[in-house]
Amino acid sequence: MDAPSGTPQRILDIAERLVQTCGYNGFSYADIAAELKVTKASLHYHFPGKADLGASLIERYEHHFLAALAGIDEREKDARGKLRRYAAIYGEVLRDGRMCLCGMLAAEYATLPEAMRTRLRHYFDENERWLAGVLKLGRKDGTLRSSGTPRETARTLVGSLEGAMMLARSYGDPSRYRAASARILAELGA
Amino acid sequence: MDAPSGTPQRILDIAERLVQTCGYNGFSYADIAAELKVTKASLHYHFPGKADLGASLIERYEHHFLAALAGIDEREKDARGKLRRYAAIYGEVLRDGRMCLCGMLAAEYATLPEAMRTRLRHYFDENERWLAGVLKLGRKDGTLRSSGTPRETARTLVGSLEGAMMLARSYGDPSRYRAASARILAELGA
DNA sequence: GTCTATAGGTGGATAGAC
DNA sequence: GTCTATCCACCTATAGAC
């Protein structure tokens, strides 16, 4: 609680935004250094290699995301409400021309170091796991309907929302995401 | 009809695969040169700058794609059949760790030259247009159902399939795409 | 922890010979 | 059309002073 945000956190903040907009292969240490007003060498002290920085980015992003999902579980008990809040989180991500960090990295998957690939799949697995729980809950109390297993439906849902974000951003129009997510959720009864 | 494929076409073939796997920012003239066994300078003769190459890639990809859609319209008169064939085209794209060329580029949108951005949006617009026609047809003859306008549903559909491809590829599992697309199409009655 | 300086490599791109 | 040779900017990364 001493520093509101240490240097490593500020580095991650900038790198996160850069990856969300330009991709992992689309930014450099020089970009971060310029914005943070330090030298590139300083960055290497905190994150020895770009792969370390990338892996830390995913870990922190997932950590924040899971915290947000825990927040939903605390405040929202209705399965439909949970789904709508989940979709809304990704809607907020779209601000400033950003895209979901992990959706971006998924596109660059083939060029990522293994440490990042593993963490990336873990992120999506956790999305799937949480959504499957919500879908199961909604099926039990009759508020949500889906044709396949909760697991498969969750998997499809994650992909659909990631794709909706990607296209919405290409048109510079977040409302495209909102329209798409509303339609997708409507199919499930939410 | 003289040469089965001239040098420019072979360059595009290699570049297309590279973009589909590694992205526009993830490949270089050197990669193409090595595979085609020519020098980088030769490539610049056919495509002066990387932006020219990128724009040509999208144009050719869209041309091939629209030809495939025309082929569907010729052989398949049933709206549900058209939709299934459309989804199948993207399923075939997934071979060899590839992703839809334009889905890849959409992720890198912020870093693309304007000439590529314009063509990219055009590709998605054409997808949307064709799909909206199919959805309208299916609605008229009662074979397909959707809650929103054909246009909006088409838009959502394109994004969902692109997202499904991206995630399937991250898991190296094309069956993820097939499962997701089957579920998505089922919601529409196909 | 941050700096200067620099290494070693690769990026896209060009000039000019053949 | 393809080559050799070369340019310059940029990349990730390291050594060592402060």
Coordinates of C-alpha atoms (C1' of nucleotides) in Angstrom, one line a residue:
Chain A
M1 CA 0.0 0.0 0.0
D2 CA 3.1 2.2 0.1
A3 CA 3.4 3.2 -3.6
P4 CA 0.1 3.5 -5.4
S5 CA 1.8 1.8 -8.3
G6 CA 5.5 0.9 -8.5
T7 CA 7.6 1.0 -11.7
P8 CA 6.8 -2.6 -12.7
Q9 CA 3.1 -1.9 -12.5
R10 CA 3.4 1.2 -14.5
I11 CA 5.4 -0.7 -17.1
L12 CA 2.7 -3.3 -17.2
D13 CA 0.0 -0.6 -17.5
I14 CA 1.7 0.8 -20.6
A15 CA 2.6 -2.5 -22.1
E16 CA -0.9 -3.8 -21.6
R17 CA -2.4 -0.9 -23.5
L18 CA 0.1 -1.3 -26.3
V19 CA -0.6 -5.0 -26.7
Q20 CA -4.3 -4.4 -26.6
T21 CA -4.0 -1.9 -29.4
C22 CA -1.0 -2.9 -31.5
G23 CA -0.3 -6.5 -30.5
Y24 CA 2.7 -8.3 -29.0
N25 CA 4.6 -8.0 -32.2
G26 CA 3.5 -4.5 -32.7
F27 CA 5.1 -2.7 -29.8
S28 CA 8.7 -2.5 -28.5
Y29 CA 10.6 -1.7 -25.3
A30 CA 11.3 1.7 -26.9
D31 CA 7.6 2.5 -27.0
I32 CA 7.3 1.8 -23.3
A33 CA 10.5 3.7 -22.4
A34 CA 9.4 6.8 -24.3
E35 CA 6.0 6.9 -22.5
L36 CA 7.4 6.1 -19.1
K37 CA 10.4 8.5 -19.7
V38 CA 13.0 6.0 -18.8
T39 CA 15.6 4.2 -20.9
K40 CA 15.1 0.8 -22.5
A41 CA 17.8 -0.6 -20.2
S42 CA 15.8 0.3 -17.2
L43 CA 12.9 -1.8 -18.5
H44 CA 15.2 -4.8 -18.8
Y45 CA 16.0 -4.6 -15.1
H46 CA 12.3 -5.2 -14.3
F47 CA 11.5 -7.5 -17.1
P48 CA 14.7 -9.2 -18.4
G49 CA 13.2 -10.2 -21.7
K50 CA 10.1 -9.4 -23.7
A51 CA 8.8 -12.9 -23.0
D52 CA 8.9 -12.2 -19.3
L53 CA 7.0 -9.0 -19.8
G54 CA 4.5 -10.8 -22.0
A55 CA 3.9 -13.6 -19.5
S56 CA 3.5 -11.1 -16.6
L57 CA 1.0 -9.2 -18.7
I58 CA -1.2 -12.3 -19.1
E59 CA -0.9 -13.3 -15.5
R60 CA -2.0 -9.8 -14.3
Y61 CA -4.8 -9.6 -16.8
E62 CA -6.2 -12.9 -15.7
H63 CA -5.8 -12.0 -12.1
H64 CA -7.8 -8.8 -12.6
F65 CA -10.3 -10.6 -14.7
L66 CA -10.9 -13.4 -12.2
A67 CA -11.3 -10.8 -9.5
A68 CA -14.0 -9.1 -11.6
L69 CA -15.8 -12.4 -12.0
A70 CA -15.6 -13.0 -8.2
G71 CA -17.1 -9.6 -7.9
I72 CA -20.0 -10.6 -10.1
D73 CA -20.6 -13.8 -8.1
E74 CA -20.8 -11.7 -5.0
R75 CA -23.2 -9.1 -6.1
E76 CA -25.3 -10.9 -8.7
K77 CA -27.0 -14.1 -8.0
D78 CA -29.2 -14.3 -11.1
A79 CA -27.6 -16.4 -13.9
R80 CA -28.9 -14.0 -16.6
G81 CA -27.5 -11.1 -14.7
K82 CA -24.1 -12.7 -14.4
L83 CA -24.0 -13.3 -18.1
R84 CA -24.9 -9.8 -18.9
R85 CA -22.2 -8.4 -16.5
Y86 CA -19.7 -10.8 -18.0
A87 CA -20.4 -9.4 -21.5
A88 CA -20.3 -5.9 -20.1
I89 CA -16.8 -6.3 -18.8
Y90 CA -15.6 -7.0 -22.3
G91 CA -17.6 -4.0 -23.5
E92 CA -15.6 -1.8 -21.2
V93 CA -12.4 -3.2 -22.5
L94 CA -13.1 -1.8 -26.0
R95 CA -12.5 1.8 -24.9
D96 CA -9.7 3.7 -26.6
G97 CA -9.4 1.3 -29.4
R98 CA -8.4 -1.6 -27.2
M99 CA -9.2 -5.2 -27.6
C100 CA -9.2 -8.0 -25.1
L101 CA -5.5 -8.6 -24.3
C102 CA -5.9 -12.3 -24.7
G103 CA -8.0 -12.1 -27.8
M104 CA -5.1 -10.1 -29.4
L105 CA -2.5 -12.6 -28.3
A106 CA -4.6 -15.5 -29.6
A107 CA -4.2 -14.0 -33.1
E108 CA -0.5 -13.9 -32.6
Y109 CA -0.4 -17.3 -31.0
A110 CA 2.0 -18.9 -33.5
T111 CA 4.7 -16.3 -32.8
L112 CA 4.4 -16.4 -29.0
P113 CA 7.0 -17.9 -26.7
E114 CA 5.7 -21.1 -25.0
A115 CA 5.5 -19.4 -21.5
M116 CA 2.9 -17.1 -23.0
R117 CA 1.0 -19.8 -24.9
T118 CA 0.4 -21.8 -21.8
R119 CA -0.9 -18.8 -19.8
L120 CA -3.0 -17.7 -22.7
R121 CA -4.9 -21.1 -22.8
H122 CA -5.2 -21.0 -19.1
Y123 CA -7.0 -17.6 -19.3
F124 CA -9.5 -19.0 -21.8
D125 CA -10.0 -22.1 -19.8
E126 CA -10.9 -20.0 -16.8
N127 CA -13.4 -18.0 -18.8
E128 CA -14.9 -21.2 -20.0
R129 CA -15.0 -22.7 -16.5
W130 CA -16.8 -19.7 -15.0
L131 CA -19.2 -19.4 -17.8
A132 CA -20.0 -23.1 -17.7
G133 CA -20.9 -22.7 -14.1
V134 CA -23.2 -19.8 -14.8
L135 CA -24.9 -21.8 -17.6
K136 CA -25.3 -24.8 -15.4
L137 CA -26.9 -22.6 -12.7
G138 CA -29.2 -21.0 -15.3
R139 CA -30.3 -24.3 -16.6
K140 CA -31.0 -25.6 -13.2
D141 CA -33.3 -22.7 -12.2
G142 CA -34.8 -22.5 -15.7
T143 CA -33.6 -19.0 -16.5
L144 CA -31.1 -19.9 -19.2
R145 CA -31.4 -22.4 -22.1
S146 CA -28.7 -23.8 -24.4
S147 CA -28.7 -26.7 -26.8
G148 CA -25.3 -28.3 -25.9
T149 CA -23.4 -29.0 -22.7
P150 CA -22.6 -25.9 -20.6
R151 CA -19.0 -26.5 -21.3
E152 CA -19.4 -26.4 -25.1
T153 CA -21.8 -23.5 -24.9
A154 CA -19.3 -21.6 -22.8
R155 CA -16.5 -22.3 -25.2
T156 CA -18.6 -21.0 -28.1
L157 CA -19.6 -18.0 -26.1
V158 CA -16.0 -16.9 -25.4
G159 CA -15.1 -17.2 -29.0
S160 CA -18.2 -15.3 -30.2
L161 CA -17.5 -12.4 -27.8
E162 CA -13.8 -12.2 -28.7
G163 CA -14.7 -12.2 -32.4
A164 CA -17.4 -9.5 -31.8
M165 CA -14.8 -7.3 -30.1
M166 CA -12.3 -7.7 -32.9
L167 CA -14.7 -6.7 -35.6
A168 CA -16.2 -3.9 -33.6
R169 CA -12.7 -2.4 -33.1
S170 CA -12.0 -2.7 -36.8
Y171 CA -14.9 -0.4 -37.5
G172 CA -14.1 1.8 -34.6
D173 CA -17.6 1.2 -33.3
P174 CA -18.0 -0.3 -29.9
S175 CA -21.8 -0.4 -30.4
R176 CA -21.2 -3.2 -32.8
Y177 CA -20.0 -5.3 -29.9
R178 CA -22.9 -4.3 -27.7
A179 CA -25.4 -5.3 -30.5
A180 CA -23.7 -8.6 -31.1
S181 CA -23.3 -9.5 -27.4
A182 CA -26.9 -8.6 -26.7
R183 CA -28.0 -10.9 -29.6
I184 CA -25.8 -13.7 -28.5
L185 CA -26.9 -13.5 -24.9
A186 CA -30.6 -13.3 -26.1
E187 CA -30.2 -16.8 -27.7
L188 CA -29.3 -18.1 -24.3
G189 CA -32.3 -16.4 -22.7
A190 CA -30.3 -13.6 -21.0
Chain B
M1 CA -3.6 -19.5 -68.7
D2 CA 0.1 -19.6 -69.9
A3 CA 1.9 -20.0 -66.6
P4 CA 0.1 -22.0 -64.0
S5 CA 1.3 -19.4 -61.5
G6 CA 3.6 -16.5 -62.1
T7 CA 6.1 -15.2 -59.6
P8 CA 3.7 -12.6 -58.2
Q9 CA 1.2 -15.3 -57.5
R10 CA 3.8 -17.5 -55.8
I11 CA 4.8 -14.6 -53.7
L12 CA 1.2 -14.0 -52.7
D13 CA 0.8 -17.7 -51.9
I14 CA 3.7 -17.7 -49.5
A15 CA 2.8 -14.3 -48.0
E16 CA -0.8 -15.4 -47.5
R17 CA 0.2 -18.4 -45.5
L18 CA 2.7 -16.4 -43.5
V19 CA 0.1 -13.8 -42.6
Q20 CA -2.5 -16.4 -41.8
T21 CA -0.2 -18.0 -39.3
C22 CA 2.1 -15.3 -38.0
G23 CA 0.3 -12.1 -38.9
Y24 CA 1.2 -9.1 -40.9
N25 CA 3.7 -7.9 -38.3
G26 CA 5.0 -11.4 -37.8
F27 CA 6.5 -12.0 -41.2
S28 CA 9.1 -10.3 -43.4
Y29 CA 10.3 -10.1 -47.0
A30 CA 13.2 -12.2 -45.9
D31 CA 10.8 -15.1 -45.0
I32 CA 9.3 -15.0 -48.4
A33 CA 12.6 -14.7 -50.1
A34 CA 14.0 -17.7 -48.3
E35 CA 11.1 -19.9 -49.2
L36 CA 10.9 -18.8 -52.8
K37 CA 14.7 -18.9 -53.1
V38 CA 15.0 -15.4 -54.5
T39 CA 16.5 -12.3 -52.9
K40 CA 14.5 -9.7 -51.0
A41 CA 15.3 -7.2 -53.8
S42 CA 13.4 -9.3 -56.3
L43 CA 10.3 -9.2 -54.1
H44 CA 10.4 -5.4 -54.1
Y45 CA 10.3 -5.5 -57.9
H46 CA 6.9 -7.2 -57.8
F47 CA 5.6 -5.5 -54.6
P48 CA 7.4 -2.2 -54.0
G49 CA 6.4 -1.9 -50.4
K50 CA 5.0 -4.2 -47.8
A51 CA 1.8 -2.2 -47.8
D52 CA 1.3 -3.0 -51.5
L53 CA 1.8 -6.7 -50.8
G54 CA -0.6 -6.5 -47.9
A55 CA -3.3 -4.8 -50.0
S56 CA -2.9 -7.3 -52.8
L57 CA -3.2 -10.1 -50.4
I58 CA -6.6 -8.9 -49.1
E59 CA -7.8 -8.2 -52.7
R60 CA -6.9 -11.7 -53.9
Y61 CA -8.3 -13.3 -50.7
E62 CA -11.6 -11.5 -51.1
H63 CA -11.8 -12.3 -54.8
H64 CA -11.3 -16.0 -54.1
F65 CA -13.8 -15.9 -51.3
L66 CA -16.5 -14.2 -53.3
A67 CA -15.9 -16.7 -56.0
A68 CA -16.5 -19.5 -53.4
L69 CA -19.7 -17.8 -52.3
A70 CA -20.9 -17.5 -56.0
G71 CA -20.2 -21.2 -56.2
I72 CA -22.4 -21.9 -53.3
D73 CA -25.2 -19.8 -54.8
E74 CA -24.9 -21.9 -57.9
R75 CA -25.0 -25.3 -56.4
E76 CA -27.0 -24.8 -53.2
K77 CA -30.5 -23.3 -53.2
D78 CA -31.5 -24.1 -49.7
A79 CA -30.7 -21.3 -47.2
R80 CA -29.7 -23.7 -44.5
G81 CA -27.4 -25.5 -46.9
K82 CA -25.8 -22.1 -47.9
L83 CA -25.1 -21.3 -44.3
R84 CA -23.6 -24.7 -43.6
R85 CA -21.3 -24.4 -46.7
Y86 CA -20.3 -20.9 -45.7
A87 CA -19.2 -22.1 -42.3
A88 CA -17.4 -25.1 -43.9
I89 CA -15.3 -22.8 -46.0
Y90 CA -13.8 -21.2 -42.9
G91 CA -13.4 -24.7 -41.4
E92 CA -11.1 -25.6 -44.3
V93 CA -9.1 -22.4 -43.8
L94 CA -8.1 -23.7 -40.4
R95 CA -5.7 -26.4 -41.9
D96 CA -2.0 -26.1 -41.1
G97 CA -2.5 -23.8 -38.2
R98 CA -3.9 -21.1 -40.4
M99 CA -6.5 -18.5 -39.5
C100 CA -8.8 -16.5 -41.8
L101 CA -6.5 -13.9 -43.4
C102 CA -8.8 -11.0 -42.6
G103 CA -9.5 -12.2 -39.1
M104 CA -5.8 -12.1 -38.5
L105 CA -5.5 -8.6 -40.0
A106 CA -8.5 -7.4 -37.9
A107 CA -6.4 -8.1 -34.8
E108 CA -3.6 -6.0 -36.2
Y109 CA -5.9 -3.3 -37.5
A110 CA -4.3 -0.5 -35.5
T111 CA -0.9 -1.0 -37.1
L112 CA -2.1 -1.5 -40.7
P113 CA -1.6 1.1 -43.5
E114 CA -4.8 2.8 -44.5
A115 CA -4.9 1.0 -47.9
M116 CA -5.2 -2.3 -46.0
R117 CA -7.8 -1.1 -43.5
T118 CA -10.2 0.0 -46.2
R119 CA -9.9 -3.3 -48.0
L120 CA -10.3 -5.2 -44.8
R121 CA -13.6 -3.5 -43.9
H122 CA -14.7 -4.1 -47.5
Y123 CA -14.1 -7.9 -47.0
F124 CA -16.2 -8.0 -43.9
D125 CA -18.9 -5.9 -45.5
E126 CA -19.1 -8.4 -48.4
N127 CA -19.4 -11.3 -45.9
E128 CA -22.1 -9.5 -44.1
R129 CA -24.0 -8.6 -47.3
W130 CA -24.0 -12.2 -48.6
L131 CA -25.0 -13.7 -45.3
A132 CA -27.8 -11.1 -44.9
G133 CA -29.1 -12.3 -48.2
V134 CA -29.1 -15.9 -47.1
L135 CA -30.8 -15.0 -43.8
K136 CA -33.5 -13.0 -45.7
L137 CA -34.1 -15.9 -48.0
G138 CA -34.3 -18.4 -45.1
R139 CA -36.7 -16.2 -43.2
K140 CA -38.9 -15.9 -46.3
D141 CA -39.2 -19.6 -46.9
G142 CA -39.4 -20.3 -43.2
T143 CA -36.2 -22.4 -43.0
L144 CA -34.2 -20.0 -40.9
R145 CA -35.1 -17.9 -37.8
S146 CA -33.3 -15.0 -36.2
S147 CA -34.3 -12.4 -33.7
G148 CA -32.8 -9.3 -35.2
T149 CA -32.6 -7.9 -38.7
P150 CA -30.7 -10.1 -41.3
R151 CA -28.0 -7.5 -41.4
E152 CA -27.4 -7.5 -37.7
T153 CA -27.6 -11.2 -37.5
A154 CA -25.1 -11.5 -40.3
R155 CA -22.7 -9.1 -38.6
T156 CA -22.9 -11.1 -35.4
L157 CA -22.4 -14.4 -37.3
V158 CA -19.2 -13.2 -39.0
G159 CA -17.7 -12.1 -35.7
S160 CA -18.7 -15.3 -34.0
L161 CA -17.1 -17.5 -36.6
E162 CA -13.9 -15.4 -36.7
G163 CA -13.7 -15.7 -33.0
A164 CA -14.3 -19.4 -33.1
M165 CA -11.5 -19.9 -35.6
M166 CA -9.1 -17.9 -33.5
L167 CA -9.7 -19.9 -30.3
A168 CA -9.7 -23.2 -32.2
R169 CA -6.3 -22.4 -33.6
S170 CA -4.9 -21.5 -30.2
Y171 CA -5.7 -24.9 -29.0
G172 CA -4.5 -26.5 -32.2
D173 CA -7.9 -28.1 -32.4
P174 CA -10.0 -27.4 -35.5
S175 CA -12.8 -29.5 -34.1
R176 CA -13.4 -26.7 -31.7
Y177 CA -14.4 -24.5 -34.6
R178 CA -16.6 -27.2 -36.1
A179 CA -18.4 -27.7 -32.7
A180 CA -18.8 -23.9 -32.3
S181 CA -20.0 -23.2 -35.8
A182 CA -22.5 -26.1 -35.6
R183 CA -23.9 -24.7 -32.4
I184 CA -24.1 -21.2 -33.8
L185 CA -25.8 -22.3 -37.0
A186 CA -28.2 -24.5 -35.0
E187 CA -29.5 -21.3 -33.2
L188 CA -30.5 -20.0 -36.6
G189 CA -32.2 -23.3 -37.6
A190 CA -29.4 -24.5 -39.9
Chain C
dG1 C1' 17.2 1.3 -10.1
dT2 C1' 18.5 4.1 -13.6
dC3 C1' 21.8 5.6 -16.7
dT4 C1' 25.2 5.6 -21.1
dA5 C1' 27.0 3.1 -24.5
dT6 C1' 27.0 -0.5 -27.5
dA7 C1' 26.6 -5.0 -29.4
dG8 C1' 24.5 -8.1 -32.9
dG9 C1' 20.7 -8.9 -35.5
dT10 C1' 16.8 -7.9 -38.5
dG11 C1' 13.4 -4.7 -40.5
dG12 C1' 11.9 -2.5 -45.1
dA13 C1' 13.8 -0.4 -48.9
dT14 C1' 17.0 1.4 -52.9
dA15 C1' 20.9 1.8 -56.6
dG16 C1' 22.8 -0.1 -60.2
dA17 C1' 25.0 -4.2 -62.6
dC18 C1' 23.7 -8.1 -65.3
Chain D
dG1 C1' 13.4 -9.9 -63.5
dT2 C1' 16.9 -11.1 -60.6
dC3 C1' 21.1 -10.2 -58.7
dT4 C1' 24.9 -7.9 -55.2
dA5 C1' 25.7 -4.5 -52.2
dT6 C1' 24.4 -1.3 -49.2
dC7 C1' 21.6 2.0 -46.3
dC8 C1' 19.5 3.4 -42.2
dA9 C1' 16.2 2.7 -38.8
dC10 C1' 14.8 -0.3 -35.4
dC11 C1' 14.8 -4.4 -32.6
dT12 C1' 16.1 -7.1 -28.1
dA13 C1' 19.6 -7.4 -25.0
dT14 C1' 23.9 -6.7 -22.2
dA15 C1' 28.0 -4.5 -19.7
dG16 C1' 29.3 -1.5 -16.6
dA17 C1' 29.3 3.4 -14.4
dC18 C1' 26.7 6.1 -11.2

